[in-house]
Tab-separated table of N, CA and C in Angstrom:
chain	number	residue	atom	x	y	z
U	1	MET	N	260.239	115.029	-19.338
U	1	MET	CA	259.555	115.195	-20.606
U	1	MET	C	258.069	115.494	-20.436
U	2	TRP	N	257.492	115.241	-19.258
U	2	TRP	CA	256.054	115.459	-19.089
U	2	TRP	C	255.681	116.917	-19.302
U	3	PHE	N	256.615	117.830	-19.105
U	3	PHE	CA	256.307	119.256	-19.209
U	3	PHE	C	256.203	119.740	-20.650
U	4	LYS	N	256.830	119.063	-21.591
U	4	LYS	CA	256.861	119.564	-22.970
U	4	LYS	C	255.477	119.701	-23.602
U	5	PRO	N	254.548	118.733	-23.457
U	5	PRO	CA	253.219	118.970	-24.026
U	5	PRO	C	252.536	120.203	-23.426
U	6	LEU	N	252.752	120.474	-22.133
U	6	LEU	CA	252.180	121.666	-21.509
U	6	LEU	C	252.772	122.920	-22.140
U	7	ALA	N	254.093	122.912	-22.321
U	7	ALA	CA	254.759	124.067	-22.927
U	7	ALA	C	254.277	124.292	-24.354
U	8	TYR	N	254.151	123.217	-25.120
U	8	TYR	CA	253.677	123.371	-26.495
U	8	TYR	C	252.223	123.826	-26.558
U	9	ALA	N	251.401	123.411	-25.602
U	9	ALA	CA	250.025	123.917	-25.566
U	9	ALA	C	250.036	125.431	-25.375
U	10	LEU	N	250.893	125.925	-24.496
U	10	LEU	CA	250.994	127.365	-24.276
U	10	LEU	C	251.512	128.086	-25.520
U	11	ILE	N	252.504	127.506	-26.166
U	11	ILE	CA	253.114	128.130	-27.344
U	11	ILE	C	252.161	128.116	-28.540
U	12	LEU	N	251.477	126.996	-28.742
U	12	LEU	CA	250.722	126.815	-29.980
U	12	LEU	C	249.245	127.167	-29.895
U	13	LEU	N	248.637	127.128	-28.707
U	13	LEU	CA	247.190	127.254	-28.630
U	13	LEU	C	246.698	128.554	-28.017
U	14	ARG	N	247.598	129.435	-27.642
U	14	ARG	CA	247.198	130.732	-27.102
U	14	ARG	C	247.345	131.811	-28.171
U	15	VAL	N	246.638	132.918	-27.990
U	15	VAL	CA	246.705	134.035	-28.930
U	15	VAL	C	248.128	134.565	-29.048
U	16	ASP	N	248.818	134.681	-27.922
U	16	ASP	CA	250.140	135.288	-27.898
U	16	ASP	C	251.276	134.313	-28.181
U	17	GLY	N	250.977	133.029	-28.361
U	17	GLY	CA	252.026	132.052	-28.603
U	17	GLY	C	252.661	132.241	-29.968
U	18	TYR	N	253.970	132.092	-30.022
U	18	TYR	CA	254.684	132.158	-31.291
U	18	TYR	C	254.929	130.727	-31.742
U	19	PRO	N	254.357	130.315	-32.866
U	19	PRO	CA	254.381	128.902	-33.248
U	19	PRO	C	255.765	128.411	-33.672
U	20	CYS	N	256.528	127.988	-32.696
U	20	CYS	CA	257.870	127.478	-32.942
U	20	CYS	C	257.945	126.048	-32.408
U	21	VAL	N	258.279	125.107	-33.268
U	21	VAL	CA	258.387	123.706	-32.875
U	21	VAL	C	259.796	123.233	-33.217
U	22	PHE	N	260.438	122.587	-32.276
U	22	PHE	CA	261.787	122.077	-32.501
U	22	PHE	C	261.721	120.721	-33.205
U	23	TYR	N	262.574	120.564	-34.191
U	23	TYR	CA	262.619	119.342	-35.000
U	23	TYR	C	262.728	118.103	-34.119
U	24	GLY	N	263.640	118.128	-33.160
U	24	GLY	CA	263.853	116.977	-32.284
U	24	GLY	C	262.645	116.632	-31.441
U	25	ASP	N	261.844	117.636	-31.091
U	25	ASP	CA	260.632	117.365	-30.326
U	25	ASP	C	259.564	116.710	-31.191
U	26	LEU	N	259.554	117.007	-32.476
U	26	LEU	CA	258.569	116.430	-33.378
U	26	LEU	C	258.984	115.042	-33.879
U	27	TYR	N	260.278	114.882	-34.194
U	27	TYR	CA	260.740	113.641	-34.813
U	27	TYR	C	261.708	112.820	-33.959
U	28	GLY	N	262.183	113.375	-32.851
U	28	GLY	CA	263.200	112.709	-32.044
U	28	GLY	C	264.583	113.074	-32.539
U	29	CYS	N	265.575	112.808	-31.701
U	29	CYS	CA	266.970	113.107	-32.056
U	29	CYS	C	267.809	111.849	-31.874
U	30	ARG	N	268.694	111.624	-32.797
U	30	ARG	CA	269.598	110.474	-32.715
U	30	ARG	C	270.954	110.927	-32.189
U	31	ALA	N	271.609	110.000	-31.510
U	31	ALA	CA	272.979	110.248	-31.045
U	31	ALA	C	273.880	109.323	-31.852
U	32	GLY	N	274.588	109.867	-32.814
U	32	GLY	CA	275.472	109.040	-33.619
U	32	GLY	C	274.750	108.402	-34.791
U	33	ASP	N	274.939	107.088	-34.959
U	33	ASP	CA	274.388	106.404	-36.133
U	33	ASP	C	273.011	105.818	-35.861
U	34	ASN	N	272.419	105.239	-36.886
U	34	ASN	CA	271.065	104.691	-36.787
U	34	ASN	C	270.988	103.375	-36.025
U	35	ASP	N	272.128	102.801	-35.638
U	35	ASP	CA	272.123	101.554	-34.867
U	35	ASP	C	271.852	101.797	-33.389
U	36	HIS	N	271.850	103.039	-32.985
U	36	HIS	CA	271.608	103.376	-31.584
U	36	HIS	C	270.202	103.938	-31.425
U	37	PRO	N	269.592	103.710	-30.272
U	37	PRO	CA	268.242	104.275	-30.052
U	37	PRO	C	268.293	105.802	-30.038
U	38	PRO	N	267.179	106.446	-30.292
U	38	PRO	CA	267.177	107.912	-30.256
U	38	PRO	C	267.632	108.438	-28.899
U	39	ALA	N	268.414	109.496	-28.931
U	39	ALA	CA	268.848	110.138	-27.692
U	39	ALA	C	267.666	110.845	-27.041
U	40	GLN	N	266.732	111.255	-27.855
U	40	GLN	CA	265.525	111.921	-27.346
U	40	GLN	C	264.332	111.442	-28.152
U	41	GLN	N	263.320	110.949	-27.449
U	41	GLN	CA	262.091	110.527	-28.102
U	41	GLN	C	261.276	111.766	-28.499
U	42	PRO	N	260.435	111.646	-29.527
U	42	PRO	CA	259.548	112.771	-29.857
U	42	PRO	C	258.578	113.048	-28.707
U	43	VAL	N	258.095	114.279	-28.636
U	43	VAL	CA	257.075	114.650	-27.658
U	43	VAL	C	255.772	113.955	-28.051
U	44	ALA	N	255.142	113.317	-27.092
U	44	ALA	CA	253.923	112.557	-27.351
U	44	ALA	C	252.860	113.413	-28.031
U	45	GLN	N	252.407	112.973	-29.181
U	45	GLN	CA	251.323	113.567	-29.954
U	45	GLN	C	251.518	115.048	-30.275
U	46	LEU	N	252.771	115.471	-30.406
U	46	LEU	CA	253.027	116.863	-30.769
U	46	LEU	C	252.381	117.203	-32.113
U	47	ALA	N	252.382	116.275	-33.057
U	47	ALA	CA	251.738	116.536	-34.347
U	47	ALA	C	250.252	116.831	-34.167
U	48	ASP	N	249.603	116.180	-33.197
U	48	ASP	CA	248.181	116.449	-32.935
U	48	ASP	C	247.969	117.809	-32.285
U	49	ILE	N	248.926	118.245	-31.464
U	49	ILE	CA	248.834	119.588	-30.865
U	49	ILE	C	248.975	120.633	-31.970
U	50	ILE	N	249.860	120.382	-32.911
U	50	ILE	CA	250.023	121.285	-34.057
U	50	ILE	C	248.732	121.333	-34.878
U	51	LYS	N	248.108	120.158	-35.121
U	51	LYS	CA	246.830	120.124	-35.840
U	51	LYS	C	245.747	120.880	-35.079
U	52	ALA	N	245.767	120.788	-33.752
U	52	ALA	CA	244.786	121.515	-32.943
U	52	ALA	C	244.928	123.011	-33.168
U	53	ARG	N	246.161	123.491	-33.263
U	53	ARG	CA	246.368	124.920	-33.549
U	53	ARG	C	245.766	125.273	-34.904
U	54	LYS	N	246.053	124.456	-35.898
U	54	LYS	CA	245.609	124.739	-37.258
U	54	LYS	C	244.086	124.718	-37.381
U	55	GLU	N	243.419	123.806	-36.672
U	55	GLU	CA	241.987	123.617	-36.851
U	55	GLU	C	241.106	124.332	-35.822
U	56	PHE	N	241.616	124.580	-34.597
U	56	PHE	CA	240.734	125.042	-33.527
U	56	PHE	C	241.189	126.284	-32.760
U	57	ALA	N	242.427	126.694	-32.847
U	57	ALA	CA	242.944	127.781	-32.006
U	57	ALA	C	242.770	129.145	-32.675
U	58	TYR	N	241.501	129.579	-32.737
U	58	TYR	CA	241.159	130.857	-33.367
U	58	TYR	C	240.222	131.624	-32.463
U	59	GLY	N	240.160	132.935	-32.702
U	59	GLY	CA	239.209	133.783	-31.989
U	59	GLY	C	239.734	134.278	-30.653
U	60	GLU	N	238.821	134.938	-29.936
U	60	GLU	CA	239.200	135.511	-28.645
U	60	GLU	C	239.544	134.399	-27.666
U	61	ILE	N	240.184	134.812	-26.588
U	61	ILE	CA	240.600	133.857	-25.564
U	61	ILE	C	239.974	134.240	-24.228
U	62	ARG	N	239.490	133.241	-23.506
U	62	ARG	CA	238.990	133.440	-22.144
U	62	ARG	C	239.886	132.636	-21.214
U	63	ASP	N	240.563	133.320	-20.307
U	63	ASP	CA	241.507	132.663	-19.405
U	63	ASP	C	240.857	132.250	-18.098
U	64	TYR	N	241.306	131.115	-17.580
U	64	TYR	CA	240.903	130.604	-16.269
U	64	TYR	C	242.187	130.257	-15.515
U	65	TRP	N	242.844	131.302	-15.003
U	65	TRP	CA	244.118	131.181	-14.306
U	65	TRP	C	243.864	131.397	-12.820
U	66	ASP	N	243.096	130.502	-12.221
U	66	ASP	CA	242.659	130.707	-10.848
U	66	ASP	C	243.143	129.627	-9.890
U	67	HIS	N	244.145	128.856	-10.289
U	67	HIS	CA	244.677	127.795	-9.449
U	67	HIS	C	246.181	127.674	-9.717
U	68	PRO	N	246.988	127.430	-8.678
U	68	PRO	CA	248.440	127.389	-8.899
U	68	PRO	C	248.933	126.202	-9.729
U	69	ASN	N	248.153	125.108	-9.816
U	69	ASN	CA	248.605	123.928	-10.544
U	69	ASN	C	247.714	123.531	-11.717
U	70	CYS	N	246.631	124.252	-11.936
U	70	CYS	CA	245.707	123.894	-13.008
U	70	CYS	C	245.144	125.164	-13.630
U	71	VAL	N	245.433	125.366	-14.911
U	71	VAL	CA	244.950	126.546	-15.619
U	71	VAL	C	244.238	126.105	-16.891
U	72	GLY	N	243.454	127.000	-17.439
U	72	GLY	CA	242.771	126.687	-18.680
U	72	GLY	C	242.414	127.938	-19.447
U	73	TRP	N	242.003	127.725	-20.680
U	73	TRP	CA	241.508	128.814	-21.502
U	73	TRP	C	240.611	128.246	-22.581
U	74	VAL	N	239.779	129.118	-23.101
U	74	VAL	CA	238.882	128.778	-24.200
U	74	VAL	C	239.221	129.679	-25.368
U	75	ARG	N	239.364	129.106	-26.548
U	75	ARG	CA	239.452	129.873	-27.785
U	75	ARG	C	238.071	129.780	-28.424
U	76	THR	N	237.451	130.916	-28.685
U	76	THR	CA	236.048	130.953	-29.097
U	76	THR	C	235.815	130.654	-30.569
U	77	GLY	N	236.872	130.604	-31.362
U	77	GLY	CA	236.703	130.414	-32.796
U	77	GLY	C	236.454	131.745	-33.482
U	78	ASP	N	236.425	131.734	-34.797
U	78	ASP	CA	236.117	132.931	-35.574
U	78	ASP	C	235.179	132.538	-36.712
U	79	LYS	N	234.873	133.474	-37.617
U	79	LYS	CA	233.875	133.184	-38.656
U	79	LYS	C	234.336	132.073	-39.608
U	80	ASP	N	235.638	131.942	-39.818
U	80	ASP	CA	236.150	130.898	-40.705
U	80	ASP	C	236.450	129.582	-39.978
U	81	HIS	N	236.581	129.651	-38.655
U	81	HIS	CA	236.884	128.474	-37.818
U	81	HIS	C	235.989	128.543	-36.585
U	82	PRO	N	234.695	128.226	-36.724
U	82	PRO	CA	233.724	128.509	-35.661
U	82	PRO	C	233.759	127.570	-34.456
U	83	ASN	N	234.517	126.494	-34.504
U	83	ASN	CA	234.421	125.501	-33.440
U	83	ASN	C	235.171	125.857	-32.165
U	84	GLY	N	236.352	126.409	-32.264
U	84	GLY	CA	237.114	126.752	-31.072
U	84	GLY	C	237.560	125.525	-30.294
U	85	CYS	N	238.122	125.779	-29.093
U	85	CYS	CA	238.606	124.691	-28.246
U	85	CYS	C	238.683	125.171	-26.800
U	86	ALA	N	238.730	124.211	-25.897
U	86	ALA	CA	238.964	124.473	-24.481
U	86	ALA	C	240.216	123.698	-24.092
U	87	VAL	N	241.167	124.367	-23.464
U	87	VAL	CA	242.450	123.753	-23.136
U	87	VAL	C	242.643	123.807	-21.626
U	88	ILE	N	243.084	122.702	-21.053
U	88	ILE	CA	243.375	122.638	-19.624
U	88	ILE	C	244.764	122.034	-19.445
U	89	LEU	N	245.541	122.628	-18.540
U	89	LEU	CA	246.885	122.158	-18.228
U	89	LEU	C	246.984	121.949	-16.727
U	90	CYS	N	247.635	120.868	-16.334
U	90	CYS	CA	247.835	120.591	-14.913
U	90	CYS	C	249.286	120.180	-14.706
U	91	ASN	N	250.011	120.910	-13.858
U	91	ASN	CA	251.381	120.523	-13.547
U	91	ASN	C	251.482	119.891	-12.165
U	92	GLY	N	250.343	119.638	-11.541
U	92	GLY	CA	250.320	119.044	-10.207
U	92	GLY	C	250.305	117.527	-10.256
U	93	THR	N	250.249	116.932	-9.073
U	93	THR	CA	250.288	115.480	-8.948
U	93	THR	C	248.901	114.861	-8.898
U	94	GLU	N	247.867	115.670	-8.996
U	94	GLU	CA	246.493	115.174	-9.015
U	94	GLU	C	245.801	115.633	-10.294
U	95	GLU	N	244.718	114.948	-10.649
U	95	GLU	CA	243.933	115.290	-11.829
U	95	GLU	C	243.498	116.758	-11.786
U	96	GLY	N	243.486	117.399	-12.945
U	96	GLY	CA	243.025	118.775	-13.045
U	96	GLY	C	241.595	118.844	-13.539
U	97	SER	N	240.861	119.842	-13.058
U	97	SER	CA	239.470	120.027	-13.458
U	97	SER	C	239.173	121.523	-13.449
U	98	LYS	N	238.433	121.979	-14.464
U	98	LYS	CA	238.147	123.401	-14.558
U	98	LYS	C	236.812	123.620	-15.258
U	99	TRP	N	235.931	124.402	-14.629
U	99	TRP	CA	234.676	124.834	-15.263
U	99	TRP	C	235.008	126.007	-16.152
U	100	MET	N	234.676	125.878	-17.442
U	100	MET	CA	234.963	126.953	-18.389
U	100	MET	C	233.762	127.157	-19.300
U	101	GLU	N	233.593	128.410	-19.708
U	101	GLU	CA	232.495	128.777	-20.596
U	101	GLU	C	232.952	128.743	-22.041
U	102	VAL	N	232.323	127.875	-22.809
U	102	VAL	CA	232.591	127.817	-24.248
U	102	VAL	C	231.674	128.793	-24.977
U	103	GLY	N	230.457	128.947	-24.473
U	103	GLY	CA	229.499	129.878	-25.060
U	103	GLY	C	228.131	129.243	-25.178
U	104	LYS	N	227.121	130.062	-24.980
U	104	LYS	CA	225.744	129.569	-24.978
U	104	LYS	C	225.355	128.931	-26.315
U	105	ALA	N	225.954	129.370	-27.394
U	105	ALA	CA	225.667	128.791	-28.712
U	105	ALA	C	226.061	127.318	-28.785
U	106	HIS	N	226.898	126.868	-27.849
U	106	HIS	CA	227.365	125.477	-27.833
U	106	HIS	C	226.614	124.619	-26.815
U	107	ALA	N	225.586	125.151	-26.195
U	107	ALA	CA	224.835	124.421	-25.163
U	107	ALA	C	224.409	123.042	-25.659
U	108	GLY	N	224.600	122.047	-24.801
U	108	GLY	CA	224.185	120.691	-25.103
U	108	GLY	C	225.160	119.877	-25.944
U	109	GLU	N	226.213	120.496	-26.455
U	109	GLU	CA	227.170	119.781	-27.297
U	109	GLU	C	228.012	118.798	-26.480
U	110	GLN	N	228.457	117.755	-27.159
U	110	GLN	CA	229.403	116.790	-26.589
U	110	GLN	C	230.806	117.194	-27.026
U	111	TRP	N	231.715	117.325	-26.058
U	111	TRP	CA	233.102	117.667	-26.351
U	111	TRP	C	234.002	116.532	-25.897
U	112	ILE	N	235.091	116.328	-26.653
U	112	ILE	CA	236.036	115.254	-26.354
U	112	ILE	C	237.454	115.806	-26.290
U	113	ASP	N	238.307	115.061	-25.597
U	113	ASP	CA	239.733	115.400	-25.563
U	113	ASP	C	240.338	114.961	-26.896
U	114	LEU	N	240.772	115.924	-27.678
U	114	LEU	CA	241.305	115.668	-29.007
U	114	LEU	C	242.476	114.689	-28.979
U	115	LEU	N	243.270	114.717	-27.923
U	115	LEU	CA	244.425	113.833	-27.831
U	115	LEU	C	244.051	112.420	-27.398
U	116	GLY	N	242.848	112.272	-26.853
U	116	GLY	CA	242.416	110.961	-26.393
U	116	GLY	C	243.012	110.545	-25.064
U	117	TRP	N	243.667	111.469	-24.390
U	117	TRP	CA	244.292	111.130	-23.108
U	117	TRP	C	243.255	111.039	-22.000
U	118	TYR	N	242.173	111.800	-22.131
U	118	TYR	CA	241.078	111.737	-21.157
U	118	TYR	C	239.871	111.175	-21.893
U	119	GLN	N	239.346	110.069	-21.429
U	119	GLN	CA	238.373	109.302	-22.197
U	119	GLN	C	236.921	109.736	-22.045
U	120	GLU	N	236.547	110.402	-20.976
U	120	GLU	CA	235.147	110.774	-20.767
U	120	GLU	C	234.772	111.992	-21.604
U	121	ASP	N	233.544	112.002	-22.135
U	121	ASP	CA	233.018	113.168	-22.848
U	121	ASP	C	232.587	114.237	-21.854
U	122	VAL	N	232.539	115.467	-22.316
U	122	VAL	CA	231.978	116.578	-21.553
U	122	VAL	C	230.735	117.046	-22.305
U	123	THR	N	229.617	117.155	-21.587
U	123	THR	CA	228.395	117.716	-22.160
U	123	THR	C	228.228	119.121	-21.618
U	124	LEU	N	228.180	120.098	-22.515
U	124	LEU	CA	228.027	121.489	-22.094
U	124	LEU	C	226.612	121.724	-21.583
U	125	ASN	N	226.498	122.509	-20.502
U	125	ASN	CA	225.180	122.773	-19.919
U	125	ASN	C	224.417	123.813	-20.743
U	126	ASP	N	223.234	124.192	-20.282
U	126	ASP	CA	222.354	125.104	-21.028
U	126	ASP	C	222.952	126.488	-21.246
U	127	ASP	N	223.937	126.848	-20.433
U	127	ASP	CA	224.600	128.143	-20.579
U	127	ASP	C	225.921	128.041	-21.334
U	128	GLY	N	226.272	126.832	-21.811
U	128	GLY	CA	227.499	126.659	-22.574
U	128	GLY	C	228.743	126.450	-21.737
U	129	TRP	N	228.568	126.057	-20.469
U	129	TRP	CA	229.689	125.774	-19.580
U	129	TRP	C	229.894	124.265	-19.493
U	130	GLY	N	231.135	123.868	-19.248
U	130	GLY	CA	231.442	122.461	-19.050
U	130	GLY	C	232.597	122.294	-18.090
U	131	GLU	N	232.662	121.123	-17.480
U	131	GLU	CA	233.789	120.796	-16.601
U	131	GLU	C	234.789	119.979	-17.402
U	132	PHE	N	235.926	120.601	-17.714
U	132	PHE	CA	236.961	119.976	-18.521
U	132	PHE	C	238.048	119.445	-17.595
U	133	LYS	N	238.606	118.291	-17.954
U	133	LYS	CA	239.568	117.630	-17.080
U	133	LYS	C	240.811	117.207	-17.848
U	134	CYS	N	241.870	116.970	-17.072
U	134	CYS	CA	243.067	116.339	-17.610
U	134	CYS	C	243.745	115.582	-16.480
U	135	HIS	N	244.600	114.672	-16.847
U	135	HIS	CA	245.336	113.896	-15.863
U	135	HIS	C	246.442	114.749	-15.243
U	136	ALA	N	246.993	114.289	-14.143
U	136	ALA	CA	248.117	114.975	-13.490
U	136	ALA	C	249.273	115.124	-14.478
U	137	LYS	N	249.949	116.257	-14.405
U	137	LYS	CA	251.112	116.542	-15.260
U	137	LYS	C	250.787	116.303	-16.733
U	138	SER	N	249.663	116.876	-17.164
U	138	SER	CA	249.185	116.594	-18.514
U	138	SER	C	248.373	117.776	-19.057
U	139	ILE	N	247.840	117.582	-20.251
U	139	ILE	CA	246.981	118.570	-20.884
U	139	ILE	C	245.733	117.889	-21.425
U	140	GLY	N	244.719	118.685	-21.660
U	140	GLY	CA	243.543	118.250	-22.385
U	140	GLY	C	243.188	119.319	-23.394
U	141	ILE	N	242.983	118.932	-24.636
U	141	ILE	CA	242.542	119.848	-25.687
U	141	ILE	C	241.150	119.381	-26.079
U	142	TRP	N	240.145	120.105	-25.634
U	142	TRP	CA	238.755	119.696	-25.785
U	142	TRP	C	238.108	120.414	-26.955
U	143	VAL	N	237.438	119.637	-27.799
U	143	VAL	CA	236.770	120.181	-28.975
U	143	VAL	C	235.419	119.484	-29.148
U	144	LYS	N	234.551	120.122	-29.916
U	144	LYS	CA	233.244	119.534	-30.207
U	144	LYS	C	233.433	118.212	-30.943
U	145	ARG	N	232.773	117.176	-30.432
U	145	ARG	CA	232.929	115.834	-31.010
U	145	ARG	C	232.703	115.831	-32.518
U	146	SER	N	231.652	116.495	-32.984
U	146	SER	CA	231.318	116.473	-34.407
U	146	SER	C	232.303	117.261	-35.267
U	147	ALA	N	233.201	118.039	-34.651
U	147	ALA	CA	234.182	118.815	-35.407
U	147	ALA	C	235.466	118.043	-35.661
U	148	VAL	N	235.608	116.887	-35.015
U	148	VAL	CA	236.840	116.116	-35.124
U	148	VAL	C	236.821	115.282	-36.388
U	149	ARG	N	237.861	115.432	-37.162
U	149	ARG	CA	238.004	114.633	-38.378
U	149	ARG	C	238.557	113.268	-38.008
U	150	HIS	N	238.312	112.297	-38.823
U	150	HIS	CA	238.666	110.904	-38.519
U	150	HIS	C	240.161	110.673	-38.368
U	151	GLN	N	241.014	111.520	-38.929
U	151	GLN	CA	242.444	111.275	-38.820
U	151	GLN	C	242.930	111.397	-37.383
U	152	HIS	N	242.109	111.995	-36.467
U	152	HIS	CA	242.508	112.100	-35.077
U	152	HIS	C	242.184	110.839	-34.296
U	153	GLY	N	241.558	109.869	-34.910
U	153	GLY	CA	241.290	108.613	-34.243
U	153	GLY	C	240.009	108.611	-33.426
U	154	HIS	N	239.106	109.574	-33.631
U	154	HIS	CA	237.846	109.636	-32.875
U	154	HIS	C	236.680	109.468	-33.814
């Protein structure tokens, strides 16, 4: 199941992704009656990944596909959704890290992992670059701290 959040990040947060979410991945699937535990648990925080698409996955994309186990991309935002996001995926057994350019207009901003899986903030440098991280076999969806609405728990 660790791979499903990575797959959904690719499907939902990239320009070319076709937004298709399976009911069982969002709500879980039961086997038989309600007296039995779910046959499949929901994908962890899939609803938050969907919200990330709705609120932050706009504009051009900058890819960072330079490592066999850790990739990332930045969505720059557009005029109606100016915040954008930085996404990092790691399918390896060690923590993933990637320097990515969000843009000089974002210099000095504090960015956080929208899912809360990675607890440290990222401060963008004077040129709008930051080192974004995620845990092994995981994802990080990084957004400007001040752009996060309270329903995300930040």
